[in-house]
Tab-separated table of N, CA and C in Angstrom:
chain	number	residue	atom	x	y	z
A	1	MET	N	0.819	-1.196	0.000
A	1	MET	CA	0.000	0.000	0.000
A	1	MET	C	0.864	1.262	0.000
A	2	ASN	N	1.996	1.200	0.706
A	2	ASN	CA	2.902	2.349	0.691
A	2	ASN	C	3.363	2.643	-0.731
A	3	GLN	N	3.713	1.600	-1.466
A	3	GLN	CA	4.187	1.783	-2.833
A	3	GLN	C	3.086	2.347	-3.723
A	4	ARG	N	1.871	1.846	-3.560
A	4	ARG	CA	0.744	2.374	-4.357
A	4	ARG	C	0.491	3.850	-4.050
A	5	ASP	N	0.567	4.208	-2.775
A	5	ASP	CA	0.358	5.596	-2.389
A	5	ASP	C	1.445	6.496	-2.962
A	6	ARG	N	2.686	6.030	-2.929
A	6	ARG	CA	3.780	6.822	-3.503
A	6	ARG	C	3.573	7.026	-5.005
A	7	VAL	N	3.210	5.969	-5.713
A	7	VAL	CA	2.989	6.067	-7.159
A	7	VAL	C	1.813	6.997	-7.448
A	8	ALA	N	0.748	6.916	-6.641
A	8	ALA	CA	-0.414	7.794	-6.818
A	8	ALA	C	-0.051	9.264	-6.644
A	9	GLN	N	0.995	9.537	-5.871
A	9	GLN	CA	1.447	10.914	-5.659
A	9	GLN	C	2.571	11.297	-6.615
A	10	GLY	N	2.803	10.454	-7.641
A	10	GLY	CA	3.798	10.780	-8.658
A	10	GLY	C	5.233	10.550	-8.232
A	11	ARG	N	5.447	9.656	-7.292
A	11	ARG	CA	6.786	9.371	-6.804
A	11	ARG	C	7.189	7.961	-7.192
A	12	GLN	N	8.456	7.631	-7.024
A	12	GLN	CA	8.934	6.266	-7.237
A	12	GLN	C	8.303	5.353	-6.173
A	13	PRO	N	8.137	4.057	-6.454
A	13	PRO	CA	7.483	3.162	-5.479
A	13	PRO	C	8.204	3.015	-4.138
A	14	THR	N	9.518	3.150	-4.120
A	14	THR	CA	10.254	3.011	-2.864
A	14	THR	C	11.047	4.287	-2.584
A	15	PRO	N	11.305	4.573	-1.314
A	15	PRO	CA	11.981	5.826	-0.954
A	15	PRO	C	13.491	5.782	-1.158
A	16	SER	N	14.069	6.955	-1.348
A	16	SER	CA	15.528	7.070	-1.381
A	16	SER	C	16.050	7.662	-0.073
A	17	LEU	N	15.145	8.245	0.722
A	17	LEU	CA	15.503	8.829	2.014
A	17	LEU	C	14.476	8.391	3.043
A	18	VAL	N	14.936	7.939	4.203
A	18	VAL	CA	14.030	7.565	5.290
A	18	VAL	C	14.469	8.249	6.575
A	19	CYS	N	13.530	8.362	7.499
A	19	CYS	CA	13.794	8.942	8.809
A	19	CYS	C	13.503	7.887	9.872
A	20	VAL	N	14.340	7.828	10.880
A	20	VAL	CA	14.188	6.865	11.966
A	20	VAL	C	14.087	7.631	13.279
A	21	ASP	N	13.135	7.230	14.114
A	21	ASP	CA	13.007	7.831	15.439
A	21	ASP	C	12.288	6.858	16.345
A	22	SER	N	12.232	7.196	17.631
A	22	SER	CA	11.571	6.336	18.601
A	22	SER	C	10.559	7.133	19.398
A	23	GLN	N	9.609	6.397	19.963
A	23	GLN	CA	8.592	6.981	20.826
A	23	GLN	C	8.433	6.058	22.023
A	24	SER	N	8.488	6.606	23.212
A	24	SER	CA	8.251	5.822	24.422
A	24	SER	C	6.784	5.923	24.783
A	25	VAL	N	6.156	4.773	25.047
A	25	VAL	CA	4.740	4.749	25.409
A	25	VAL	C	4.557	3.933	26.680
A	26	LYS	N	3.549	4.294	27.450
A	26	LYS	CA	3.253	3.564	28.678
A	26	LYS	C	2.721	2.182	28.331
A	27	LEU	N	3.032	1.240	29.184
A	27	LEU	CA	2.561	-0.125	29.030
A	27	LEU	C	1.412	-0.336	30.005
A	28	ALA	N	0.373	-1.019	29.554
A	28	ALA	CA	-0.782	-1.274	30.400
A	28	ALA	C	-0.356	-2.028	31.665
A	29	PRO	N	-1.067	-1.812	32.768
A	29	PRO	CA	-0.715	-2.493	34.021
A	29	PRO	C	-0.775	-4.012	33.875
A	30	LEU	N	0.001	-4.691	34.675
A	30	LEU	CA	0.055	-6.148	34.750
A	30	LEU	C	0.706	-6.806	33.545
A	31	LEU	N	1.230	-6.040	32.612
A	31	LEU	CA	1.985	-6.606	31.495
A	31	LEU	C	3.460	-6.482	31.827
A	32	SER	N	4.196	-7.559	31.654
A	32	SER	CA	5.591	-7.505	32.074
A	32	SER	C	6.585	-7.789	30.955
A	33	GLU	N	6.151	-8.397	29.845
A	33	GLU	CA	7.109	-8.705	28.784
A	33	GLU	C	7.630	-7.427	28.151
A	34	GLN	N	8.956	-7.330	28.056
A	34	GLN	CA	9.613	-6.178	27.440
A	34	GLN	C	9.168	-4.855	28.067
A	35	ARG	N	9.172	-4.788	29.384
A	35	ARG	CA	8.850	-3.544	30.095
A	35	ARG	C	10.149	-2.939	30.590
A	36	GLY	N	10.259	-1.623	30.513
A	36	GLY	CA	11.440	-0.948	31.012
A	36	GLY	C	11.150	0.515	31.263
A	37	LEU	N	12.048	1.192	31.949
A	37	LEU	CA	11.875	2.606	32.280
A	37	LEU	C	12.781	3.448	31.398
A	38	ASP	N	12.171	4.336	30.620
A	38	ASP	CA	12.928	5.323	29.860
A	38	ASP	C	13.164	6.491	30.816
A	39	ALA	N	14.350	6.539	31.381
A	39	ALA	CA	14.646	7.538	32.409
A	39	ALA	C	14.582	8.959	31.876
A	40	ALA	N	14.955	9.165	30.628
A	40	ALA	CA	14.947	10.515	30.062
A	40	ALA	C	13.530	11.072	29.947
A	41	LYS	N	12.570	10.224	29.607
A	41	LYS	CA	11.186	10.683	29.431
A	41	LYS	C	10.282	10.281	30.581
A	42	LYS	N	10.853	9.552	31.557
A	42	LYS	CA	10.100	9.101	32.732
A	42	LYS	C	8.863	8.293	32.341
A	43	VAL	N	9.061	7.348	31.411
A	43	VAL	CA	7.984	6.489	30.942
A	43	VAL	C	8.334	5.049	31.268
A	44	ASN	N	7.433	4.369	31.962
A	44	ASN	CA	7.610	2.958	32.277
A	44	ASN	C	6.792	2.158	31.265
A	45	GLY	N	7.468	1.576	30.292
A	45	GLY	CA	6.738	0.857	29.265
A	45	GLY	C	7.633	0.354	28.164
A	46	ARG	N	7.218	0.646	26.933
A	46	ARG	CA	7.942	0.178	25.761
A	46	ARG	C	8.309	1.352	24.862
A	47	LYS	N	9.250	1.073	23.978
A	47	LYS	CA	9.690	2.073	23.011
A	47	LYS	C	9.433	1.529	21.612
A	48	ARG	N	8.968	2.398	20.716
A	48	ARG	CA	8.709	2.041	19.327
A	48	ARG	C	9.737	2.715	18.441
A	49	GLN	N	10.444	1.936	17.656
A	49	GLN	CA	11.372	2.471	16.666
A	49	GLN	C	10.659	2.358	15.315
A	50	ILE	N	10.603	3.437	14.560
A	50	ILE	CA	9.942	3.368	13.255
A	50	ILE	C	10.825	3.962	12.162
A	51	ILE	N	10.604	3.478	10.944
A	51	ILE	CA	11.216	4.033	9.738
A	51	ILE	C	10.085	4.574	8.893
A	52	VAL	N	10.183	5.854	8.520
A	52	VAL	CA	9.187	6.468	7.633
A	52	VAL	C	9.895	7.138	6.466
A	53	ASP	N	9.161	7.280	5.356
A	53	ASP	CA	9.707	8.034	4.234
A	53	ASP	C	9.299	9.497	4.386
A	54	THR	N	9.615	10.323	3.415
A	54	THR	CA	9.344	11.758	3.536
A	54	THR	C	7.862	12.096	3.453
A	55	GLY	N	7.029	11.119	3.091
A	55	GLY	CA	5.590	11.321	3.091
A	55	GLY	C	4.925	10.838	4.372
A	56	GLY	N	5.715	10.321	5.310
A	56	GLY	CA	5.176	9.850	6.574
A	56	GLY	C	4.681	8.416	6.540
A	57	ARG	N	4.942	7.702	5.461
A	57	ARG	CA	4.520	6.306	5.348
A	57	ARG	C	5.430	5.428	6.202
A	58	LEU	N	4.843	4.563	6.987
A	58	LEU	CA	5.587	3.680	7.889
A	58	LEU	C	6.085	2.465	7.109
A	59	TRP	N	7.408	2.265	7.086
A	59	TRP	CA	8.005	1.153	6.346
A	59	TRP	C	8.422	0.013	7.240
A	60	ASN	N	8.726	0.273	8.486
A	60	ASN	CA	9.080	-0.796	9.405
A	60	ASN	C	8.940	-0.291	10.838
A	61	VAL	N	8.723	-1.219	11.759
A	61	VAL	CA	8.570	-0.882	13.174
A	61	VAL	C	9.227	-1.973	14.004
A	62	TYR	N	9.782	-1.567	15.133
A	62	TYR	CA	10.346	-2.507	16.097
A	62	TYR	C	9.989	-1.998	17.489
A	63	VAL	N	9.385	-2.861	18.305
A	63	VAL	CA	8.959	-2.505	19.657
A	63	VAL	C	9.820	-3.268	20.655
A	64	HIS	N	10.275	-2.575	21.700
A	64	HIS	CA	11.145	-3.179	22.708
A	64	HIS	C	10.971	-2.450	24.028
A	65	ALA	N	11.618	-2.946	25.062
A	65	ALA	CA	11.562	-2.311	26.381
A	65	ALA	C	12.120	-0.888	26.298
A	66	ALA	N	11.498	0.014	27.026
A	66	ALA	CA	11.865	1.431	26.936
A	66	ALA	C	13.241	1.742	27.504
A	67	ASN	N	13.821	0.832	28.266
A	67	ASN	CA	15.123	1.128	28.864
A	67	ASN	C	16.294	0.818	27.932
A	68	GLN	N	16.045	0.314	26.739
A	68	GLN	CA	17.121	0.036	25.793
A	68	GLN	C	17.471	1.298	25.005
A	69	ALA	N	18.741	1.471	24.725
A	69	ALA	CA	19.218	2.659	24.005
A	69	ALA	C	18.760	2.622	22.552
A	70	ASP	N	18.470	3.800	21.994
A	70	ASP	CA	18.011	3.895	20.609
A	70	ASP	C	19.018	3.328	19.626
A	71	SER	N	20.277	3.629	19.811
A	71	SER	CA	21.301	3.203	18.863
A	71	SER	C	21.420	1.691	18.791
A	72	GLN	N	21.329	1.020	19.918
A	72	GLN	CA	21.454	-0.438	19.927
A	72	GLN	C	20.180	-1.115	19.464
A	73	ALA	N	19.037	-0.724	20.003
A	73	ALA	CA	17.769	-1.358	19.634
A	73	ALA	C	17.322	-0.948	18.232
A	74	GLY	N	17.721	0.232	17.792
A	74	GLY	CA	17.322	0.717	16.478
A	74	GLY	C	17.853	-0.111	15.328
A	75	VAL	N	18.913	-0.846	15.567
A	75	VAL	CA	19.477	-1.715	14.527
A	75	VAL	C	18.427	-2.720	14.052
A	76	ASN	N	17.559	-3.160	14.962
A	76	ASN	CA	16.535	-4.142	14.618
A	76	ASN	C	15.493	-3.603	13.649
A	77	VAL	N	15.265	-2.300	13.652
A	77	VAL	CA	14.282	-1.734	12.725
A	77	VAL	C	14.814	-1.722	11.292
A	78	LEU	N	16.127	-1.873	11.151
A	78	LEU	CA	16.731	-1.918	9.816
A	78	LEU	C	16.618	-3.282	9.154
A	79	LYS	N	16.279	-4.303	9.922
A	79	LYS	CA	16.208	-5.651	9.361
A	79	LYS	C	15.133	-5.717	8.288
A	80	GLY	N	15.523	-6.236	7.148
A	80	GLY	CA	14.580	-6.410	6.054
A	80	GLY	C	14.460	-5.244	5.090
A	81	ILE	N	15.222	-4.172	5.293
A	81	ILE	CA	15.076	-3.032	4.381
A	81	ILE	C	15.574	-3.353	2.977
A	82	GLU	N	16.447	-4.356	2.865
A	82	GLU	CA	16.947	-4.724	1.536
A	82	GLU	C	15.814	-5.189	0.637
A	83	SER	N	14.767	-5.769	1.220
A	83	SER	CA	13.678	-6.335	0.423
A	83	SER	C	12.758	-5.278	-0.174
A	84	TRP	N	12.704	-4.083	0.397
A	84	TRP	CA	11.768	-3.090	-0.120
A	84	TRP	C	12.408	-1.830	-0.665
A	85	SER	N	13.683	-1.648	-0.521
A	85	SER	CA	14.221	-0.389	-1.018
A	85	SER	C	15.623	-0.515	-1.602
A	86	GLN	N	15.655	-0.780	-2.886
A	86	GLN	CA	16.927	-0.772	-3.592
A	86	GLN	C	17.383	0.665	-3.861
A	87	ARG	N	16.461	1.607	-3.824
A	87	ARG	CA	16.768	3.018	-4.078
A	87	ARG	C	17.295	3.753	-2.847
A	88	LEU	N	17.167	3.165	-1.674
A	88	LEU	CA	17.502	3.859	-0.434
A	88	LEU	C	18.963	4.325	-0.435
A	89	GLN	N	19.146	5.624	-0.141
A	89	GLN	CA	20.479	6.213	-0.128
A	89	GLN	C	20.845	6.839	1.205
A	90	LYS	N	19.849	7.409	1.918
A	90	LYS	CA	20.166	8.185	3.125
A	90	LYS	C	19.189	7.878	4.252
A	91	VAL	N	19.733	7.862	5.480
A	91	VAL	CA	18.943	7.667	6.692
A	91	VAL	C	19.154	8.875	7.599
A	92	LEU	N	18.061	9.556	7.955
A	92	LEU	CA	18.113	10.705	8.874
A	92	LEU	C	17.657	10.274	10.257
A	93	THR	N	18.384	10.684	11.272
A	93	THR	CA	18.024	10.372	12.655
A	93	THR	C	18.351	11.561	13.545
A	94	ASP	N	18.104	11.373	14.835
A	94	ASP	CA	18.607	12.357	15.799
A	94	ASP	C	19.908	11.826	16.390
A	95	SER	N	20.505	12.574	17.281
A	95	SER	CA	21.832	12.218	17.796
A	95	SER	C	21.832	10.948	18.651
A	96	ALA	N	20.672	10.481	19.096
A	96	ALA	CA	20.607	9.258	19.904
A	96	ALA	C	21.015	8.020	19.112
A	97	TYR	N	21.048	8.111	17.796
A	97	TYR	CA	21.358	6.959	16.948
A	97	TYR	C	22.817	6.897	16.519
A	98	GLU	N	23.629	7.803	17.011
A	98	GLU	CA	25.053	7.722	16.701
A	98	GLU	C	25.634	6.512	17.425
A	99	GLY	N	26.617	5.904	16.845
A	99	GLY	CA	27.220	4.722	17.455
A	99	GLY	C	26.932	3.478	16.630
A	100	LEU	N	26.409	2.441	17.269
A	100	LEU	CA	26.168	1.157	16.618
A	100	LEU	C	25.226	1.285	15.427
A	101	PHE	N	24.133	2.018	15.596
A	101	PHE	CA	23.166	2.198	14.509
A	101	PHE	C	23.838	2.848	13.295
A	102	ALA	N	24.586	3.897	13.531
A	102	ALA	CA	25.280	4.594	12.446
A	102	ALA	C	26.256	3.661	11.736
A	103	ASP	N	26.954	2.835	12.497
A	103	ASP	CA	27.902	1.888	11.905
A	103	ASP	C	27.197	0.881	11.002
A	104	VAL	N	26.055	0.368	11.453
A	104	VAL	CA	25.300	-0.606	10.652
A	104	VAL	C	24.777	0.042	9.369
A	105	VAL	N	24.303	1.280	9.477
A	105	VAL	CA	23.823	1.997	8.286
A	105	VAL	C	24.956	2.176	7.290
A	106	LYS	N	26.120	2.555	7.767
A	106	LYS	CA	27.269	2.766	6.884
A	106	LYS	C	27.757	1.449	6.281
A	107	GLN	N	27.648	0.342	7.011
A	107	GLN	CA	28.021	-0.965	6.472
A	107	GLN	C	27.137	-1.365	5.297
A	108	GLN	N	25.915	-0.844	5.282
A	108	GLN	CA	24.989	-1.135	4.185
A	108	GLN	C	25.144	-0.134	3.036
A	109	GLN	N	26.247	0.601	3.014
A	109	GLN	CA	26.563	1.595	1.995
A	109	GLN	C	25.478	2.673	1.877
A	110	LEU	N	24.944	3.099	3.023
A	110	LEU	CA	23.964	4.174	3.058
A	110	LEU	C	24.568	5.374	3.767
A	111	LEU	N	24.098	6.564	3.416
A	111	LEU	CA	24.533	7.776	4.107
A	111	LEU	C	23.768	7.902	5.414
A	112	PHE	N	24.480	8.224	6.476
A	112	PHE	CA	23.878	8.437	7.792
A	112	PHE	C	23.996	9.913	8.120
A	113	GLU	N	22.874	10.549	8.443
A	113	GLU	CA	22.903	11.977	8.754
A	113	GLU	C	22.114	12.247	10.030
A	114	VAL	N	22.734	12.996	10.927
A	114	VAL	CA	22.068	13.416	12.153
A	114	VAL	C	21.435	14.771	11.899
A	115	SER	N	20.150	14.858	12.167
A	115	SER	CA	19.419	16.096	11.985
A	115	SER	C	18.825	16.469	13.337
A	116	SER	N	19.527	17.278	14.088
A	116	SER	CA	19.091	17.673	15.430
A	116	SER	C	18.990	19.183	15.526
A	117	LYS	N	18.192	19.622	16.497
A	117	LYS	CA	18.063	21.066	16.697
A	117	LYS	C	19.334	21.609	17.340
A	118	PRO	N	19.629	22.881	17.141
A	118	PRO	CA	20.785	23.492	17.803
A	118	PRO	C	20.646	23.400	19.320
A	119	PHE	N	21.741	23.194	20.023
A	119	PHE	CA	21.717	22.959	21.469
A	119	PHE	C	21.171	24.139	22.261
A	120	TRP	N	21.218	25.347	21.725
A	120	TRP	CA	20.795	26.523	22.473
A	120	TRP	C	19.286	26.758	22.393
A	121	ILE	N	18.578	26.016	21.564
A	121	ILE	CA	17.130	26.199	21.416
A	121	ILE	C	16.404	25.222	22.331
A	122	LYS	N	15.443	25.729	23.099
A	122	LYS	CA	14.639	24.908	24.005
A	122	LYS	C	13.296	24.595	23.342
A	123	GLY	N	12.723	23.430	23.676
A	123	GLY	CA	11.402	23.058	23.174
A	123	GLY	C	11.446	22.423	21.798
A	124	PHE	N	10.259	22.229	21.223
A	124	PHE	CA	10.135	21.556	19.937
A	124	PHE	C	10.487	22.505	18.795
A	125	VAL	N	11.296	22.018	17.880
A	125	VAL	CA	11.653	22.771	16.677
A	125	VAL	C	11.502	21.822	15.490
A	126	PRO	N	10.654	22.161	14.501
A	126	PRO	CA	10.548	21.275	13.342
A	126	PRO	C	11.846	21.295	12.532
A	127	LEU	N	12.384	20.120	12.277
A	127	LEU	CA	13.650	20.004	11.571
A	127	LEU	C	13.419	19.577	10.134
A	128	ARG	N	14.228	20.091	9.260
A	128	ARG	CA	14.121	19.801	7.836
A	128	ARG	C	14.061	18.295	7.596
A	129	LYS	N	13.072	17.862	6.860
A	129	LYS	CA	12.863	16.465	6.459
A	129	LYS	C	12.516	15.529	7.608
A	130	ARG	N	13.057	15.753	8.798
A	130	ARG	CA	12.857	14.792	9.874
A	130	ARG	C	11.579	15.014	10.669
A	131	TRP	N	10.899	16.123	10.467
A	131	TRP	CA	9.668	16.369	11.203
A	131	TRP	C	8.579	15.382	10.808
A	132	VAL	N	8.705	14.742	9.642
A	132	VAL	CA	7.663	13.818	9.188
A	132	VAL	C	7.533	12.609	10.111
A	133	VAL	N	8.613	12.193	10.751
A	133	VAL	CA	8.520	11.058	11.662
A	133	VAL	C	7.700	11.449	12.896
A	134	GLU	N	7.818	12.674	13.350
A	134	GLU	CA	7.004	13.154	14.471
A	134	GLU	C	5.537	13.231	14.064
A	135	ARG	N	5.289	13.649	12.831
A	135	ARG	CA	3.917	13.704	12.329
A	135	ARG	C	3.316	12.300	12.257
A	136	THR	N	4.124	11.322	11.859
A	136	THR	CA	3.627	9.947	11.801
A	136	THR	C	3.251	9.454	13.194
A	137	PHE	N	4.063	9.756	14.203
A	137	PHE	CA	3.696	9.400	15.569
A	137	PHE	C	2.367	10.056	15.954
A	138	ALA	N	2.163	11.297	15.550
A	138	ALA	CA	0.902	11.988	15.842
A	138	ALA	C	-0.262	11.295	15.148
A	139	TRP	N	-0.082	10.892	13.890
A	139	TRP	CA	-1.134	10.165	13.178
A	139	TRP	C	-1.458	8.859	13.897
A	140	LEU	N	-0.430	8.141	14.332
A	140	LEU	CA	-0.655	6.864	15.015
A	140	LEU	C	-1.415	7.060	16.320
A	141	ASN	N	-1.212	8.196	16.980
A	141	ASN	CA	-1.904	8.449	18.244
A	141	ASN	C	-3.403	8.682	18.064
A	142	HIS	N	-3.885	8.776	16.827
A	142	HIS	CA	-5.328	8.878	16.572
A	142	HIS	C	-5.996	7.506	16.644
A	143	PHE	N	-5.217	6.448	16.719
A	143	PHE	CA	-5.745	5.102	16.809
A	143	PHE	C	-5.696	4.667	18.270
A	144	ARG	N	-6.870	4.484	18.860
A	144	ARG	CA	-6.978	4.221	20.285
A	144	ARG	C	-6.136	3.024	20.727
A	145	ARG	N	-6.045	2.018	19.883
A	145	ARG	CA	-5.343	0.797	20.272
A	145	ARG	C	-3.827	0.999	20.394
A	146	VAL	N	-3.279	2.037	19.784
A	146	VAL	CA	-1.833	2.233	19.845
A	146	VAL	C	-1.406	3.483	20.616
A	147	THR	N	-2.353	4.209	21.224
A	147	THR	CA	-1.963	5.370	22.029
A	147	THR	C	-1.172	4.949	23.255
A	148	LYS	N	-1.503	3.776	23.775
A	148	LYS	CA	-0.818	3.169	24.908
A	148	LYS	C	-0.588	1.728	24.489
A	149	ASP	N	0.407	1.076	25.024
A	149	ASP	CA	0.675	-0.298	24.622
A	149	ASP	C	-0.118	-1.251	25.508
A	150	TYR	N	-1.136	-1.887	24.928
A	150	TYR	CA	-1.997	-2.814	25.652
A	150	TYR	C	-1.656	-4.274	25.351
A	151	GLU	N	-0.661	-4.511	24.537
A	151	GLU	CA	-0.402	-5.853	24.020
A	151	GLU	C	0.491	-6.682	24.931
A	152	GLN	N	0.203	-7.994	24.988
A	152	GLN	CA	1.020	-8.919	25.770
A	152	GLN	C	2.417	-9.050	25.163
A	153	THR	N	2.486	-9.122	23.839
A	153	THR	CA	3.773	-9.346	23.177
A	153	THR	C	4.157	-8.143	22.323
A	154	THR	N	5.443	-8.009	22.096
A	154	THR	CA	5.907	-6.913	21.236
A	154	THR	C	5.514	-7.163	19.786
A	155	ALA	N	5.431	-8.430	19.380
A	155	ALA	CA	5.009	-8.740	18.002
A	155	ALA	C	3.583	-8.262	17.760
A	156	SER	N	2.723	-8.424	18.749
A	156	SER	CA	1.349	-7.947	18.628
A	156	SER	C	1.308	-6.415	18.574
A	157	ALA	N	2.133	-5.769	19.376
A	157	ALA	CA	2.195	-4.300	19.356
A	157	ALA	C	2.650	-3.801	17.986
A	158	GLU	N	3.659	-4.460	17.410
A	158	GLU	CA	4.124	-4.087	16.075
A	158	GLU	C	3.021	-4.276	15.038
A	159	ALA	N	2.277	-5.366	15.154
A	159	ALA	CA	1.196	-5.642	14.200
A	159	ALA	C	0.121	-4.562	14.242
A	160	TRP	N	-0.239	-4.094	15.437
A	160	TRP	CA	-1.249	-3.047	15.549
A	160	TRP	C	-0.757	-1.718	14.957
A	161	ILE	N	0.513	-1.433	15.115
A	161	ILE	CA	1.059	-0.203	14.522
A	161	ILE	C	1.041	-0.304	13.002
A	162	LEU	N	1.423	-1.460	12.479
A	162	LEU	CA	1.367	-1.657	11.021
A	162	LEU	C	-0.072	-1.609	10.518
A	163	TRP	N	-0.992	-2.133	11.308
A	163	TRP	CA	-2.409	-2.082	10.940
A	163	TRP	C	-2.897	-0.626	10.875
A	164	ALA	N	-2.461	0.197	11.810
A	164	ALA	CA	-2.826	1.620	11.787
A	164	ALA	C	-2.280	2.283	10.528
A	165	ASN	N	-1.060	1.916	10.120
A	165	ASN	CA	-0.500	2.456	8.875
A	165	ASN	C	-1.334	2.016	7.681
A	166	CYS	N	-1.804	0.774	7.686
A	166	CYS	CA	-2.662	0.295	6.598
A	166	CYS	C	-3.924	1.148	6.493
A	167	ALA	N	-4.524	1.459	7.635
A	167	ALA	CA	-5.725	2.295	7.624
A	167	ALA	C	-5.422	3.678	7.056
A	168	LEU	N	-4.284	4.246	7.432
A	168	LEU	CA	-3.887	5.559	6.900
A	168	LEU	C	-3.711	5.505	5.382
A	169	MET	N	-3.051	4.466	4.898
A	169	MET	CA	-2.793	4.346	3.457
A	169	MET	C	-4.090	4.095	2.692
A	170	LEU	N	-5.000	3.296	3.251
A	170	LEU	CA	-6.278	3.054	2.582
A	170	LEU	C	-7.086	4.347	2.485
A	171	ASN	N	-7.051	5.158	3.543
A	171	ASN	CA	-7.757	6.454	3.495
A	171	ASN	C	-7.157	7.349	2.415
A	172	ARG	N	-5.857	7.373	2.287
A	172	ARG	CA	-5.217	8.189	1.251
A	172	ARG	C	-5.580	7.690	-0.149
A	173	LEU	N	-5.517	6.371	-0.332
A	173	LEU	CA	-5.764	5.797	-1.654
A	173	LEU	C	-7.234	5.901	-2.057
A	174	ALA	N	-8.137	5.968	-1.087
A	174	ALA	CA	-9.574	6.044	-1.381
A	174	ALA	C	-9.975	7.407	-1.938
A	175	LYS	N	-9.149	8.420	-1.731
A	175	LYS	CA	-9.500	9.778	-2.188
A	175	LYS	C	-9.341	9.905	-3.677
């Protein structure tokens, strides 16, 4: 559906640039699989790593405990990208992905670029090209089932996020 939507908008079927980011979400009570505390955001739950293109289309997702570092856990969201994007050239992230993630991206002969706000600016600042990943998180928060993580397993949580993307793409294609 992502490819159909891209073609409908006059673009190539697969992206040449993607953005990667994470979102920490609370985990429903009494669920213990892959639970952790994201100390920076003070969230006890899980973290979602997503890859989106410049149109906000979700290409891959990986859900894990919130206490894992973005750079290490983010490597898992890259699994399988060879199957859908021969055109991929560049990956944009924030500074949390420097290190292991950057090394893996470079091993795949892709450009790795950090797109972060200047250190002297406080609060939210929309960044060139990378703001689309934040918009995708906002779109996903319109789906009640994924605003908070209610799933027993991380595989189920990933499936619901992908299902929400399917609904978004079907709405776009129906117009």
